[in-house]
Coordinates of C-alpha atoms (C1' of nucleotides) in Angstrom, one line a residue:
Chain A
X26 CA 49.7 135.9 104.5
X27 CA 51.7 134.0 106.9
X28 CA 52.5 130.0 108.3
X29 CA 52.5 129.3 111.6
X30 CA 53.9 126.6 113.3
X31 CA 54.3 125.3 117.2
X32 CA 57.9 124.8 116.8
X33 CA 60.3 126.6 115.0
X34 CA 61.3 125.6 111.7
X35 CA 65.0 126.3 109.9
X36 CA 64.5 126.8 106.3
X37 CA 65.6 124.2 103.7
X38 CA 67.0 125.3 100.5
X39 CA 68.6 122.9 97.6
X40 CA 72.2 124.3 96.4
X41 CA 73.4 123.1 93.0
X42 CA 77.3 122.3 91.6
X43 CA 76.6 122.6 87.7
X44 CA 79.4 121.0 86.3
X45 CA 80.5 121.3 83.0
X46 CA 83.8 120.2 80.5
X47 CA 84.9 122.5 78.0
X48 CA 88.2 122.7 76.5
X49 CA 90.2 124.7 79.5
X50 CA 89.3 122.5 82.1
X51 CA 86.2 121.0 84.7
X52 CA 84.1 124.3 84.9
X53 CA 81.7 125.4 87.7
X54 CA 78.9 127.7 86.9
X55 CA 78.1 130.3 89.5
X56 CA 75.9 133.1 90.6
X57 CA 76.9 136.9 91.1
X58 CA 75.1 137.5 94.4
X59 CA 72.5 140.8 93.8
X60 CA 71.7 140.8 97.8
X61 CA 73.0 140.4 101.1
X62 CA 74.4 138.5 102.7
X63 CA 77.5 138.3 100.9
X64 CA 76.6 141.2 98.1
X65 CA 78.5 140.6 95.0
X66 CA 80.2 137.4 96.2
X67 CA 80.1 134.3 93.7
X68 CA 77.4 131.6 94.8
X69 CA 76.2 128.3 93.6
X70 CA 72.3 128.4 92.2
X71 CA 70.0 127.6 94.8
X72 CA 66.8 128.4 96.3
X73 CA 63.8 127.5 99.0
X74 CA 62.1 124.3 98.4
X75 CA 58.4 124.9 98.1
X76 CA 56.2 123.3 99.6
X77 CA 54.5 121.4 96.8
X78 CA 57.5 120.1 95.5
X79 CA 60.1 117.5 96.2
X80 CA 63.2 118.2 97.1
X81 CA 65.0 116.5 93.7
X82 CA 61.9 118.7 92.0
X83 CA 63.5 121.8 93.2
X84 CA 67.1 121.0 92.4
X85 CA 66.1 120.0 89.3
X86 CA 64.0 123.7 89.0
X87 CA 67.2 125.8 89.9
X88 CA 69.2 123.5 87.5
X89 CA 66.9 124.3 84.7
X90 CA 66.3 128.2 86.5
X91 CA 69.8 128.8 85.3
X92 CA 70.6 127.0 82.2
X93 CA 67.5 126.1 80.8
X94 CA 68.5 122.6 80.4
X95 CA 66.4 119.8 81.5
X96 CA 67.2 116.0 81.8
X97 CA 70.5 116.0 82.9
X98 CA 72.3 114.1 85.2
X99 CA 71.2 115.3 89.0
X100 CA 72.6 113.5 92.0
X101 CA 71.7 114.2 96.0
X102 CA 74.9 115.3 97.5
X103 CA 74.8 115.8 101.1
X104 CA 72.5 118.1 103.6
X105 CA 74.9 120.6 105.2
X106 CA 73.0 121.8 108.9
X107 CA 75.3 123.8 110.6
X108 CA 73.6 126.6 113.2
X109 CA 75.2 129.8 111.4
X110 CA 75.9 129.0 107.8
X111 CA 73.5 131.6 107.2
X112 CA 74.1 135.1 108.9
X113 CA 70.5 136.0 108.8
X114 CA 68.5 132.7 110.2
X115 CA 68.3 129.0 110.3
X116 CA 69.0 127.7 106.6
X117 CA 69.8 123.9 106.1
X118 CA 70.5 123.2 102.2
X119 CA 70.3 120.1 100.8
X120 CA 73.2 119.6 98.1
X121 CA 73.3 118.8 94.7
X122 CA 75.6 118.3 91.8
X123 CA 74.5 118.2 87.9
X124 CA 76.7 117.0 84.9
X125 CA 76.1 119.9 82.2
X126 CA 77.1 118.9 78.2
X127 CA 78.3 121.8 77.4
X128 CA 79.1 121.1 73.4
X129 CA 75.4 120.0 72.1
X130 CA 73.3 122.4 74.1
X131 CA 73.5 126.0 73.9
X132 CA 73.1 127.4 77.0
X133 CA 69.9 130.2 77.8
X134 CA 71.0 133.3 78.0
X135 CA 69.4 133.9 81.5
X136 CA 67.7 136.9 82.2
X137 CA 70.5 137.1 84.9
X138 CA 73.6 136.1 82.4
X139 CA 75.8 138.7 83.4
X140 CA 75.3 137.5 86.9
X141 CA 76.3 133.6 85.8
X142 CA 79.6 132.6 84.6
X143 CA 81.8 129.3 84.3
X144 CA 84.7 129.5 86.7
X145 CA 87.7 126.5 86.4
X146 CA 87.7 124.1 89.3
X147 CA 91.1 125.0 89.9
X148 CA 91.1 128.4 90.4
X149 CA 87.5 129.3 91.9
X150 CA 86.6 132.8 93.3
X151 CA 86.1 133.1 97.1
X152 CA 82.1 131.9 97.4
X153 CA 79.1 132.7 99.9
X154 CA 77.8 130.7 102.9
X155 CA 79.8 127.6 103.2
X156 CA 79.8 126.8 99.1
X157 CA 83.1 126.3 99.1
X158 CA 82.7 122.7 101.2
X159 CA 79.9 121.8 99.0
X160 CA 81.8 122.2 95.7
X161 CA 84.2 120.1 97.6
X162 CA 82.4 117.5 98.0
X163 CA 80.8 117.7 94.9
X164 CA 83.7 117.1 93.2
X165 CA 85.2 114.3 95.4
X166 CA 82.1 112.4 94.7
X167 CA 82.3 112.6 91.2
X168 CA 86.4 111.7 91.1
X169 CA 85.1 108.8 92.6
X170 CA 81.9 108.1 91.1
X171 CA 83.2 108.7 87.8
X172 CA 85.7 105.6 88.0
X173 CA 82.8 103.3 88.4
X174 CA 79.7 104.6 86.5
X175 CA 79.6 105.3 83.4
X176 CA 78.7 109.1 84.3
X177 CA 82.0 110.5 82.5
X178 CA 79.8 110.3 79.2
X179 CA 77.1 113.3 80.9
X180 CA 80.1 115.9 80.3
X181 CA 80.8 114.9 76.5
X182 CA 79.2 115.3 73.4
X183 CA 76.7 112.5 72.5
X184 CA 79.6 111.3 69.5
X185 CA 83.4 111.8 70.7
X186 CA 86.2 110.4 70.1
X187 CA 88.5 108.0 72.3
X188 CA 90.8 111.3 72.6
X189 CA 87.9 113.4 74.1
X190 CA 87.0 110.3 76.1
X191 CA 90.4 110.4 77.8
X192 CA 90.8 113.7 78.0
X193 CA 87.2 114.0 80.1
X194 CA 88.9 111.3 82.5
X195 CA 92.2 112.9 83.0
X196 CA 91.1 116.2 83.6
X197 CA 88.2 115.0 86.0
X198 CA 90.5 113.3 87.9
X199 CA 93.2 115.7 87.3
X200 CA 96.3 113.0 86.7
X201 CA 97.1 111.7 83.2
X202 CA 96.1 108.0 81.7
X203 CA 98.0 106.3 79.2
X204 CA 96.4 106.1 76.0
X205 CA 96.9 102.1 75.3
X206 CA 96.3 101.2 78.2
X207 CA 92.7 103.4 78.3
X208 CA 91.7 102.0 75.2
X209 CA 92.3 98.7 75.8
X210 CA 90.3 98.9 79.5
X211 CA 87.7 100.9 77.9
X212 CA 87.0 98.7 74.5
X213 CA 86.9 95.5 76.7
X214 CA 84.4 97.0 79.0
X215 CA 82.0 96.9 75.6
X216 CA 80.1 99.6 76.6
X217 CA 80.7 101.7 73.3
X218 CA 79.4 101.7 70.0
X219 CA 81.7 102.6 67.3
X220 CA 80.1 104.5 64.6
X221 CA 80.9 104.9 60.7
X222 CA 82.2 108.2 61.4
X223 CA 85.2 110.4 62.0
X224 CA 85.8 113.7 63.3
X225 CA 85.3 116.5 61.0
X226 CA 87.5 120.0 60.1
X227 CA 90.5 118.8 62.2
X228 CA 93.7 119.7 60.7
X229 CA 95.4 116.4 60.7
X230 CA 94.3 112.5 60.7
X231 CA 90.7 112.4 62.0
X232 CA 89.4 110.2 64.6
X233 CA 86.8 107.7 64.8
X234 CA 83.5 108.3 66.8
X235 CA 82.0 106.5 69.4
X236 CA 78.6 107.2 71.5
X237 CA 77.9 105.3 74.8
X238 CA 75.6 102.2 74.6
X239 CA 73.3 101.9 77.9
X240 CA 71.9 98.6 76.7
X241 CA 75.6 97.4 76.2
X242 CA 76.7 98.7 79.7
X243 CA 74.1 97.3 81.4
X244 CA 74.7 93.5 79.5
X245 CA 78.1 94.1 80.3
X246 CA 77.8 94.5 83.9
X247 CA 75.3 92.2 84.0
X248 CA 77.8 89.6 82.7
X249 CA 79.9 90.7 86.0
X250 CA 82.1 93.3 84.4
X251 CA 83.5 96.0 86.3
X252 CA 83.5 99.5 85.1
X253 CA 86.5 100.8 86.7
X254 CA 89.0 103.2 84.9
Chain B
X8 CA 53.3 130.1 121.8
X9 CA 54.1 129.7 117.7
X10 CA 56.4 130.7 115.1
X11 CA 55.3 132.6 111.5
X12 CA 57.1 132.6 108.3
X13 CA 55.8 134.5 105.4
X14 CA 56.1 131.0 103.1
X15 CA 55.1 127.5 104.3
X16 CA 58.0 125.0 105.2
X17 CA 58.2 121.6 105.5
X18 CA 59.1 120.1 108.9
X19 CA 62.5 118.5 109.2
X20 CA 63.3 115.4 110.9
X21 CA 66.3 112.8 110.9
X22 CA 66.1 109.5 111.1
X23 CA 68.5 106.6 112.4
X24 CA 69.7 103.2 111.0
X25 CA 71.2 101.8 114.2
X26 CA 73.3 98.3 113.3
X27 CA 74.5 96.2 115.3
X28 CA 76.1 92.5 114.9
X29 CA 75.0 89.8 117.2
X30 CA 75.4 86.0 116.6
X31 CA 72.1 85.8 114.7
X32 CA 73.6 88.7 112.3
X33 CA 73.2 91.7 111.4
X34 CA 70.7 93.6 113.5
X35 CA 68.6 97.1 113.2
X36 CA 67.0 99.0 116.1
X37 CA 63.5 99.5 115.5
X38 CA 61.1 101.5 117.3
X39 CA 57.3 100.7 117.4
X40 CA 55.1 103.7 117.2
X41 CA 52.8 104.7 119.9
X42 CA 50.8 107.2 117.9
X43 CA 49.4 107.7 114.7
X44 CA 50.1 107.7 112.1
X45 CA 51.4 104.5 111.6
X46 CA 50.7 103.3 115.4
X47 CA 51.7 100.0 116.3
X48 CA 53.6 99.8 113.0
X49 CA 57.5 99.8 113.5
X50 CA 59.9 102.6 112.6
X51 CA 63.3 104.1 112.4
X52 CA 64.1 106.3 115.9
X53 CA 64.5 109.9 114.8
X54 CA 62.1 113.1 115.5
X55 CA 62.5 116.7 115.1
X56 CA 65.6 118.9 114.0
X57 CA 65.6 121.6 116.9
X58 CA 66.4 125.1 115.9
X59 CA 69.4 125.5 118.3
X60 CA 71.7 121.8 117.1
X61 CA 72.9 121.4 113.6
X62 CA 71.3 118.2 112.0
X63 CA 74.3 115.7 113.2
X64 CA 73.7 116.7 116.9
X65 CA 70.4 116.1 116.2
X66 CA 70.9 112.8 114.9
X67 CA 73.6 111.9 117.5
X68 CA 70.7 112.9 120.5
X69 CA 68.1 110.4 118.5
X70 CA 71.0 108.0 119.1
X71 CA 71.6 108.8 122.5
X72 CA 67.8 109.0 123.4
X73 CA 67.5 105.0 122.2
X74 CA 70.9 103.8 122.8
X75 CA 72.3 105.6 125.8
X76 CA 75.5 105.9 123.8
X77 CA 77.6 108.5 122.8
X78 CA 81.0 108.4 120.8
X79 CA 79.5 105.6 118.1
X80 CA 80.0 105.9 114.3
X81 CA 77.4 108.0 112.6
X82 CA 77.1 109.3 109.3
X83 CA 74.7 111.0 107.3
X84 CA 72.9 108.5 104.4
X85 CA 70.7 110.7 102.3
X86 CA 67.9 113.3 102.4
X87 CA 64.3 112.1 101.5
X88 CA 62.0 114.8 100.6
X89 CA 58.9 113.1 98.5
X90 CA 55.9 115.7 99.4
X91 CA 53.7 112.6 100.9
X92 CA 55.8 110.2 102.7
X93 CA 54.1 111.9 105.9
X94 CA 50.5 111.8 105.6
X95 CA 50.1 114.4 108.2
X96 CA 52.0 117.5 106.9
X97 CA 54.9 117.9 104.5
X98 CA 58.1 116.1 106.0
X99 CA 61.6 116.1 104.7
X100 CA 63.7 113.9 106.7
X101 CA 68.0 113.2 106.6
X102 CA 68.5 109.8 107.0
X103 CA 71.4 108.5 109.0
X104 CA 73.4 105.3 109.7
X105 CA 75.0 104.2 113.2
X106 CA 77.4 101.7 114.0
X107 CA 77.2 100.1 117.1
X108 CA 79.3 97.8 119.0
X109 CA 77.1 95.6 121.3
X110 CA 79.8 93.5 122.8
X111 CA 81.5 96.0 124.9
X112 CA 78.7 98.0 125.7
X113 CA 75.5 97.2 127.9
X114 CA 72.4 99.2 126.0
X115 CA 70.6 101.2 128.6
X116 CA 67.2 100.2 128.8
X117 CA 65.5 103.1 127.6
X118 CA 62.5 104.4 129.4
X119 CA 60.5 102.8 126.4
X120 CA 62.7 99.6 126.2
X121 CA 59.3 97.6 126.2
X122 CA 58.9 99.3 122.8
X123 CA 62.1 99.3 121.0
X124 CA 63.6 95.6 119.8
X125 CA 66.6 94.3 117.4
X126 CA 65.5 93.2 114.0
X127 CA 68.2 90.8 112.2
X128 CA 68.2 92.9 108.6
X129 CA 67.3 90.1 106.4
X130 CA 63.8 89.5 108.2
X131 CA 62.6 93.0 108.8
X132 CA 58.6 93.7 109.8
X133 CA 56.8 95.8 107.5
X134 CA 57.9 99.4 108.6
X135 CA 55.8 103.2 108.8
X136 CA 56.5 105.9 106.4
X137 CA 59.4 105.0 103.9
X138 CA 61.7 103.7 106.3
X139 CA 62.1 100.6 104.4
X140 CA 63.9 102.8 101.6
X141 CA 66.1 104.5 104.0
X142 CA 67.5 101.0 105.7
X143 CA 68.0 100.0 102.1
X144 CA 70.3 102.7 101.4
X145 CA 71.4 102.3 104.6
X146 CA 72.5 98.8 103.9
X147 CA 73.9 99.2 100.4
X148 CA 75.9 102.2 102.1
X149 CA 77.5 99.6 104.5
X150 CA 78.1 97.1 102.0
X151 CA 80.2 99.2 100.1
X152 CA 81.6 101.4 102.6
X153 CA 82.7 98.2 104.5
X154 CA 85.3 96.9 101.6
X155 CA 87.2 100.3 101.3
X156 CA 87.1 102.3 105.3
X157 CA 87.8 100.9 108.3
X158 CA 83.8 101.3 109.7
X159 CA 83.8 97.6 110.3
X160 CA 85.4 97.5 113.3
X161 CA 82.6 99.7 115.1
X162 CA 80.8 96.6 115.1
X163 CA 82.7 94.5 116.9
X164 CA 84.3 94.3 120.2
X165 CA 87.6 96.4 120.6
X166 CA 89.6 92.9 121.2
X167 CA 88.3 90.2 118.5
X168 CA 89.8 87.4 117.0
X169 CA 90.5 87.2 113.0
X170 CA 87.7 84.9 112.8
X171 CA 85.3 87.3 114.4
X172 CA 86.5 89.7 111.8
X173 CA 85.9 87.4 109.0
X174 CA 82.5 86.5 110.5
X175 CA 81.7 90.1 110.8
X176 CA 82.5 91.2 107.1
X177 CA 80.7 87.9 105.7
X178 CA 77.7 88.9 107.7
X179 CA 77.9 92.5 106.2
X180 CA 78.6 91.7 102.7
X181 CA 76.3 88.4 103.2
X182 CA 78.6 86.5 101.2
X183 CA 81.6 83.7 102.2
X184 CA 85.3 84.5 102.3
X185 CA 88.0 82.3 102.2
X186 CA 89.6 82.0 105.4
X187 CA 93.7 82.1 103.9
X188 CA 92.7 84.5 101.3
X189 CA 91.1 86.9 104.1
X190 CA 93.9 86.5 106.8
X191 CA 96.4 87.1 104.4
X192 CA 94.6 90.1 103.1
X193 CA 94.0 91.7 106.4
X194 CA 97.4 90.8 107.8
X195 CA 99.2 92.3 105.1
X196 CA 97.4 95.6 105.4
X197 CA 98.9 96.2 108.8
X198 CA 96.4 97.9 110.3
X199 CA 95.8 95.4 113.2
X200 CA 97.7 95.4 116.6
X201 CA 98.3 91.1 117.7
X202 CA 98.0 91.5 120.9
X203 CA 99.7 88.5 123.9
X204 CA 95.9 87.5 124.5
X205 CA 94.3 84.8 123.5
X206 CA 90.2 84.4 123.4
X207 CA 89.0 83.0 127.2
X208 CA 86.5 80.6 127.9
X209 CA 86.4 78.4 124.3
X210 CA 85.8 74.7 124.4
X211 CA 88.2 74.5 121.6
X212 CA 91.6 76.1 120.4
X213 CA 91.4 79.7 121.9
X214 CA 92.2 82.2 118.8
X215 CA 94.6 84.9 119.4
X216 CA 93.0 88.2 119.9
X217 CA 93.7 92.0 117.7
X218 CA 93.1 95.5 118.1
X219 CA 92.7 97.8 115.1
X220 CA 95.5 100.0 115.2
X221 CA 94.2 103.3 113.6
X222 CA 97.9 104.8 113.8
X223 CA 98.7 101.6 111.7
X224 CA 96.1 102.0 109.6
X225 CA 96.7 105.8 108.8
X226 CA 100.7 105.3 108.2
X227 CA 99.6 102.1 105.7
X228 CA 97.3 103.7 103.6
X229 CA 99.8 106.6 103.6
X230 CA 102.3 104.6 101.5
X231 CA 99.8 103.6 99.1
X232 CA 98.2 100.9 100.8
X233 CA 94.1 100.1 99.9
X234 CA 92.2 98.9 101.8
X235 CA 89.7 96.6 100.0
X236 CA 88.2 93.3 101.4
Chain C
dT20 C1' 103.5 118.2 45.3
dC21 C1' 106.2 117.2 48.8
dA22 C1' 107.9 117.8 53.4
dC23 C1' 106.2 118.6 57.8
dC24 C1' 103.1 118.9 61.7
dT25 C1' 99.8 116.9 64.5
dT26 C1' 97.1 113.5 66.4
dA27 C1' 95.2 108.5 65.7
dG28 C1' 96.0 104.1 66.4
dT29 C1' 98.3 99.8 67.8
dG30 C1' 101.0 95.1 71.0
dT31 C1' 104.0 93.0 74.3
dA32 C1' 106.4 91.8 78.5
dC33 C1' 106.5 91.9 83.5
dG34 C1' 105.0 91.8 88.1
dC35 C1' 101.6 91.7 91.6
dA36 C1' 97.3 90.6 93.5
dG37 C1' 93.2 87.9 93.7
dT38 C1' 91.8 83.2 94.0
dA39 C1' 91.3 78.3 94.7
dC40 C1' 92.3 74.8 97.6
dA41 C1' 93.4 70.9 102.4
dC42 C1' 95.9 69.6 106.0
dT43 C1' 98.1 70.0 110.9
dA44 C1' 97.8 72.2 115.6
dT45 C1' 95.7 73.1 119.9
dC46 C1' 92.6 72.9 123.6
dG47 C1' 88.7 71.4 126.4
dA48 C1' 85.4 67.9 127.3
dT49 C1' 84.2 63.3 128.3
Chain D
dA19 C1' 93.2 58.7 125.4
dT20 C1' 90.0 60.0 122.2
dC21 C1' 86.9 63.1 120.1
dG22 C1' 85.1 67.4 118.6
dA23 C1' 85.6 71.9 117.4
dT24 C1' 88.0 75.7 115.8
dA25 C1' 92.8 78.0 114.9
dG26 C1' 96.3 78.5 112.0
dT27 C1' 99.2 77.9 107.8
dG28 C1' 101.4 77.9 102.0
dT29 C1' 101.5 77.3 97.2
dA30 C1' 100.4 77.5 92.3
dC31 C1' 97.8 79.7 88.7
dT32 C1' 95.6 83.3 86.4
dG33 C1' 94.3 87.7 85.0
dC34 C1' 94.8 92.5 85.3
dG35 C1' 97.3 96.8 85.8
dT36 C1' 101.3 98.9 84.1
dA37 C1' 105.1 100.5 81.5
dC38 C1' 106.6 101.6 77.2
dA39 C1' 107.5 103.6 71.3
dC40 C1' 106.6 103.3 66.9
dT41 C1' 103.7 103.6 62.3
dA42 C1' 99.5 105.6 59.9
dA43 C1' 96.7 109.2 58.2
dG44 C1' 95.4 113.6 56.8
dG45 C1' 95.7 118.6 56.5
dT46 C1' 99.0 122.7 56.0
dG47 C1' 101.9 125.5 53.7
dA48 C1' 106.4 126.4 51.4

DNA sequence: TCACCTTAGTGTACGCAGTACACTATCGAT
DNA sequence: ATCGATAGTGTACTGCGTACACTAAGGTGA
């Protein structure tokens, strides 16, 4: 069966920055390529839009495609269009970028694991099609993004500690935050619920746990506050 | 003659916010359809991504098409890709936003001038397809943009006085500024040229007249400047 | 059990930038 | 000469960002 059309048609395919926090840095998960073009190089998940679905719907498929995951944060990056940024025809992506919590999910092993793998922001491989300026991107929006939405919190475990919380923020934006001063800005923006725990199995004084309070955030905005770290 | 592909794809279009600033405020450049759907009903300018120009020459030729002009601010907004915001056929379209200056420049009157017309933004006509949504991200994209980049300018003649400035980012961000607070502000950013001109033909105090400097502008950011209205 | 290691947790002083606010200067028109 | 309209100018206050160092707590292991 084939589609025919009077004009010609490039085809539109969603590409997806997973991003994810764990204790080494701001990792990037990426796909071993099986096929050419670019055989064996390192790719972002991606794939064709169908055409019954939207095209957040098939971000959101590939997202879930690769690490099982669903609801997680999902943002529309930027459509990249350029006449040969596929060898073989006409292929205009539309870019995405997820926020992955990498400590209270367990990742799938997908039927393709050995093909997947986490690689640091800092020291990526050399990638397929023009990946490279969409992971760029991807992560200048979220350096930005993350200094005024309360987005940070998509990385961390759903309790952490003030530690982890600045820890998330200095590595995203890859410069280092004093700790008074982050607590102070942070506690005022009352957006955090501090909870009747600490930190457990940590070999010295254990830390108090907070989790993110939507309703607070929003009442807090609301009231003209400005999230900004 | 027509074009197969072994899976169905959607069409791809762009389409154009087109501002400009006039006395009334600020303006969009609407287009009212001649066909169905949707005929009679008013709509963004945009059509068809051709096989042979990336999607920013296509959005620049949309541009060029309405406006006549070349060389004006265009960026890409967002790609909308719900599966029936065409009722015709599956449509994903890349929205984009234009600034235009319409002091300096004399629009051509495009073959179908009779059918295109400016629409101040805060009394728009009920609009085909989901326009409306794109203008509104269009909008909130401007607002924002605005206060941090340099894109204000594009909107105004290249010679203006400071209160043409003011007027312009008041109109923008549709709020009032404080006329020492502003001049100081933008004075101190040293990013605008005073030129040995004053404004001609005023029945009143003629104002002195800038240029933005983008040399300036570059070197002040540089050392740490921000630029934030 | 006690000394040590590691991280948690806390307050103050300074400087700069945002903000609120009102009068004089200039020029053309009548 | 007067009027009308807009240009152009300075100061005081307040709040926020920033720089900076010590004590508290709890587990480890000699």
């Amino acid at each position: 069966m084939s589609f025919s059309y009077q004009f010609p048609r490039p085809a539109l395919t969603v590409d997806c920055v997973i991003f994810g926090l764990d204790n080494e840095g701001l990792m990037v998960l990426l796909i071993k390529r099986g096929l050419d073009p670019f055989r064996g190089r390192w790719a972002l998940p991606g794939g064709f839009v169908h055409i019954d679905e939207t095209v957040d719907e098939a971000a959101r498929r590939e997202l879930r495609e690769e690490t099982g995951l669903q609801r997680v944060f999902l943002e529309q990056l930027y459509t990249l269009g350029d006449l040969d940024r596929d060898p073989r025809e006409r292929v205009v992506t539309i870019g995405y970028y997820a926020l992955i919590n990498l400590h209270d999910h367990r990742l799938k092993a997908a039927s393709d694991a050995a093909n997947a793998a986490w690689f640091d922001i800092v020291d990526l491989p050399r990638l397929a099609f023009d990946h490279d300026a969409i992971i760029e991107m991807a992560l200048k929006r979220l350096k930005s993004k993350v200094r005024y939405c309360p987005i940070g919190f998509e990385l961390l475990p759903r309790k952490f500690t003030l530690s982890q919380l600045q820890r998330m923020y200095e590595t995203v934006l890859a410069r280092p935050l004093d700790k008074r001063n982050f607590r102070k800005k942070v506690l005022q923006l009352d957006m955090l619920e501090e909870l009747d725990e600490v930190e457990q199995d940590v070999a010295h004084r254990a830390a108090r746990l907070y989790r993110f309070n939507e309703a607070k955030y929003v009442k807090a905005t609301e009231q003209g506050f400005n999230f900004e770290i």
